[in-house]
Coordinates of C-alpha atoms in Angstrom, one line a residue:
X71 CA 0.0 0.0 0.0
X72 CA 1.3 3.5 -0.9
X73 CA 1.9 6.2 1.7
X74 CA -1.3 8.0 0.8
X75 CA -3.5 4.9 1.2
X76 CA -1.9 4.0 4.5
X77 CA -2.3 7.6 5.8
X78 CA -6.0 7.7 4.7
X79 CA -6.8 4.5 6.7
X80 CA -4.8 5.7 9.7
X81 CA -6.6 9.0 9.7
X82 CA -9.9 7.2 9.5
X83 CA -9.0 5.2 12.5
X84 CA -7.8 8.3 14.3
X85 CA -11.1 10.1 13.6
X86 CA -13.4 7.3 14.8
X87 CA -11.3 6.7 17.9
X88 CA -11.4 10.4 18.7
X89 CA -15.2 10.3 18.4
X90 CA -15.3 7.5 20.9
X91 CA -13.0 9.5 23.2
X92 CA -15.2 12.6 22.9
X93 CA -18.4 10.5 23.6
X94 CA -16.7 9.0 26.7
X95 CA -16.0 12.6 27.9
X96 CA -19.7 13.4 27.4
X97 CA -20.7 10.3 29.4
X98 CA -18.3 11.4 32.2
X99 CA -19.7 15.0 32.1
X100 CA -16.2 16.5 31.3
X101 CA -15.7 20.0 30.0
X102 CA -14.3 21.0 26.6
X103 CA -10.7 20.6 27.8
X104 CA -11.4 17.1 29.1
X105 CA -13.1 16.2 25.8
X106 CA -10.2 17.4 23.7
X107 CA -7.7 15.6 25.8
X108 CA -9.7 12.3 25.7
X109 CA -10.2 12.6 22.0
X110 CA -6.5 13.2 21.3
X111 CA -5.3 10.6 23.7
X112 CA -7.7 7.9 22.4
X113 CA -6.9 8.7 18.8
X114 CA -3.2 9.0 19.0
X115 CA -2.0 7.0 22.0
X116 CA -1.8 3.6 20.2
X117 CA -0.1 5.1 17.1
X118 CA 2.5 6.9 19.2
X119 CA 3.3 3.6 21.1
X120 CA 3.7 1.9 17.7
X121 CA 6.0 4.5 16.3
X122 CA 8.2 4.5 19.4
X123 CA 8.6 0.7 19.3
X124 CA 9.6 0.6 15.6
X125 CA 11.9 3.6 15.9
X126 CA 9.9 5.9 13.7
X127 CA 10.6 9.1 15.6
X128 CA 9.4 11.6 16.1
X129 CA 6.0 9.8 15.9
X130 CA 3.8 10.7 13.0
X131 CA 1.4 12.3 15.4
X132 CA 4.1 15.0 16.0
X133 CA 5.0 15.5 12.4
X134 CA 1.7 15.5 10.6
X135 CA -0.8 18.3 11.0
X136 CA -3.7 16.0 9.9
X137 CA -3.0 13.6 12.8
X138 CA -3.6 16.4 15.3
X139 CA -6.5 18.2 13.5
X140 CA -8.6 15.0 12.9
X141 CA -9.2 14.5 16.7
X142 CA -9.9 18.2 17.1
X143 CA -12.5 18.0 14.3
X144 CA -14.0 14.9 16.0
X145 CA -14.1 16.7 19.4
X146 CA -15.8 19.7 17.9
X147 CA -18.4 17.5 16.2
X148 CA -19.1 15.7 19.5
X149 CA -19.1 18.9 21.5
X150 CA -21.8 20.6 19.5
X151 CA -23.7 17.6 18.1
X152 CA -23.3 14.7 20.5
X153 CA -27.0 14.0 20.8
X154 CA -27.2 13.7 17.0
X155 CA -24.0 11.6 16.9
X156 CA -25.3 9.2 19.5
X157 CA -28.6 8.9 17.7
X158 CA -26.9 8.0 14.4
X159 CA -24.5 5.5 16.2
X160 CA -25.9 5.2 19.7
X161 CA -23.0 3.4 21.4
X162 CA -19.5 4.7 22.1
X163 CA -18.4 1.1 21.6
X164 CA -19.4 1.2 17.9
X165 CA -16.9 4.0 17.2
X166 CA -14.4 2.2 19.4
X167 CA -14.9 -1.0 17.4
X168 CA -14.3 0.8 14.1
X169 CA -11.1 2.3 15.5
X170 CA -10.0 -1.0 16.8
X171 CA -10.4 -2.6 13.4
X172 CA -8.6 0.1 11.5
X173 CA -5.7 0.4 13.9
X174 CA -5.0 -3.3 14.3
X175 CA -4.7 -3.5 10.5
X176 CA -2.6 -0.3 9.9
X177 CA -0.4 -0.9 13.0
X178 CA 0.5 -4.4 11.7
X179 CA 1.1 -3.1 8.2
X180 CA 3.4 -0.4 9.4
X181 CA 5.3 -2.8 11.6
X182 CA 5.8 -5.2 8.6
X183 CA 7.0 -2.3 6.5
X184 CA 9.6 -1.5 9.1
X185 CA 11.0 -5.1 9.0
X186 CA 9.5 -6.7 12.1
X187 CA 8.7 -10.4 12.0
X188 CA 5.0 -11.4 11.3
X189 CA 4.6 -12.4 15.0
X190 CA 6.0 -9.1 16.4
X191 CA 4.0 -7.2 13.8
X192 CA 0.8 -8.8 14.9
X193 CA 1.6 -8.0 18.6
X194 CA 2.4 -4.4 17.7
X195 CA -0.8 -4.2 15.7
X196 CA -2.8 -5.2 18.8
X197 CA -0.9 -2.6 20.8
X198 CA -1.7 0.0 18.3
X199 CA -5.4 -0.9 18.4
X200 CA -5.8 -1.1 22.2
X201 CA -3.3 1.5 23.4
X202 CA -5.5 4.6 22.9
X203 CA -8.5 2.9 24.5
X204 CA -6.5 1.9 27.5
X205 CA -5.3 5.5 28.0
X206 CA -8.9 6.7 27.5
X207 CA -10.3 4.3 30.1
X208 CA -7.6 5.1 32.6
X209 CA -8.1 8.9 32.3
X210 CA -11.9 8.6 32.6
X211 CA -11.6 6.5 35.7
X212 CA -12.5 3.0 34.3
X213 CA -10.8 -0.3 34.3
X214 CA -9.4 -0.6 30.8
X215 CA -11.6 -2.8 28.6
X216 CA -8.7 -4.9 27.4
X217 CA -8.0 -6.1 31.0
X218 CA -11.4 -7.8 31.2
X219 CA -11.8 -8.9 27.6
X220 CA -15.3 -10.2 28.4
X221 CA -16.8 -9.2 25.1
X222 CA -13.9 -9.9 22.8
X223 CA -11.9 -6.7 22.6
X224 CA -8.3 -7.7 22.2
X225 CA -9.2 -10.9 20.4
X226 CA -10.8 -9.2 17.3
X227 CA -7.7 -7.0 17.0
X228 CA -5.5 -10.1 17.2
X229 CA -7.5 -11.8 14.4
X230 CA -7.4 -8.7 12.2
X231 CA -3.7 -8.2 12.7
X232 CA -3.1 -11.9 11.9
X233 CA -5.0 -11.6 8.6
X234 CA -2.7 -8.7 7.6
X235 CA 0.4 -10.6 8.5
X236 CA -0.8 -13.8 6.7
X237 CA -1.7 -11.8 3.6
X238 CA 1.8 -10.3 3.5
X239 CA 3.3 -13.8 3.9
X240 CA 1.2 -14.9 0.9
X241 CA 2.4 -11.8 -1.0
X242 CA -1.1 -10.3 -1.1
X243 CA -1.0 -6.5 -1.0
X244 CA -3.3 -3.5 -1.4
X245 CA -5.8 -1.4 0.5
X246 CA -8.4 -4.1 0.0
X247 CA -6.5 -6.6 2.2
X248 CA -6.0 -4.0 4.9
X249 CA -9.6 -2.8 4.8
X250 CA -10.9 -6.4 4.8
X251 CA -8.9 -7.2 8.0
X252 CA -10.2 -4.1 9.6
X253 CA -13.8 -5.0 8.7
X254 CA -13.2 -8.5 10.1
X255 CA -12.0 -7.2 13.5
X256 CA -14.8 -4.6 13.6
X257 CA -17.5 -7.2 12.8
X258 CA -16.3 -9.7 15.4
X259 CA -16.2 -7.0 18.0
X260 CA -19.8 -5.8 17.1
X261 CA -21.2 -9.3 17.0
X262 CA -19.6 -10.0 20.4
X263 CA -21.3 -7.0 21.9
X264 CA -24.6 -7.9 20.3
X265 CA -24.6 -11.6 21.2
X266 CA -22.7 -11.4 24.5
X267 CA -19.8 -13.6 23.3
X268 CA -17.2 -13.8 26.1
X269 CA -13.8 -15.1 26.7
X270 CA -13.5 -17.6 29.6
X271 CA -12.4 -16.8 33.1
X272 CA -10.0 -19.0 35.1
X273 CA -11.5 -22.3 36.3
X274 CA -13.5 -21.8 39.4
X275 CA -13.9 -18.0 39.0
X276 CA -17.6 -17.2 38.8
X277 CA -19.0 -14.9 36.1

């Protein structure tokens, strides 16, 4: 995938994650400053961690104006029109699932492009996908969702990232592969929320 295609997918993930951060701020009754902080952290946290690990410094979030403006646009959208946003897509988790899918795919792709092994690229793709959400949950006073993966949060990201790595190993390239992996992760996450699919707890630990 060319740089422009990768950046477009990355920006899409940044925007939808920022919306989820903004809506989380609304739910916590934060002011505009808190909303912008949560939107920026949710959108950029995972990508910054990814770039630091692969040595792509300074991280893209600090060199591309679009990476900073996209969360700001999302925060403004939520600030003024959050009732309309929640009516169109009523759950914060839906935006979060979209960001999860996009970031697990683009994070894995960027790691592969920087020479990491498929296994390490998959792991970094998962970190890219869940990193911003972890920071969002911690700042808003919640246990990070990934620590109690009861409705399949990290697992969809792992599957999406694995598809990207497997496609590269089979020499399958293009935006379609990356988008398909993102849709797969998104779909599994949404189906898990809808049907209550859960990962098991240790033996003897009650639900």
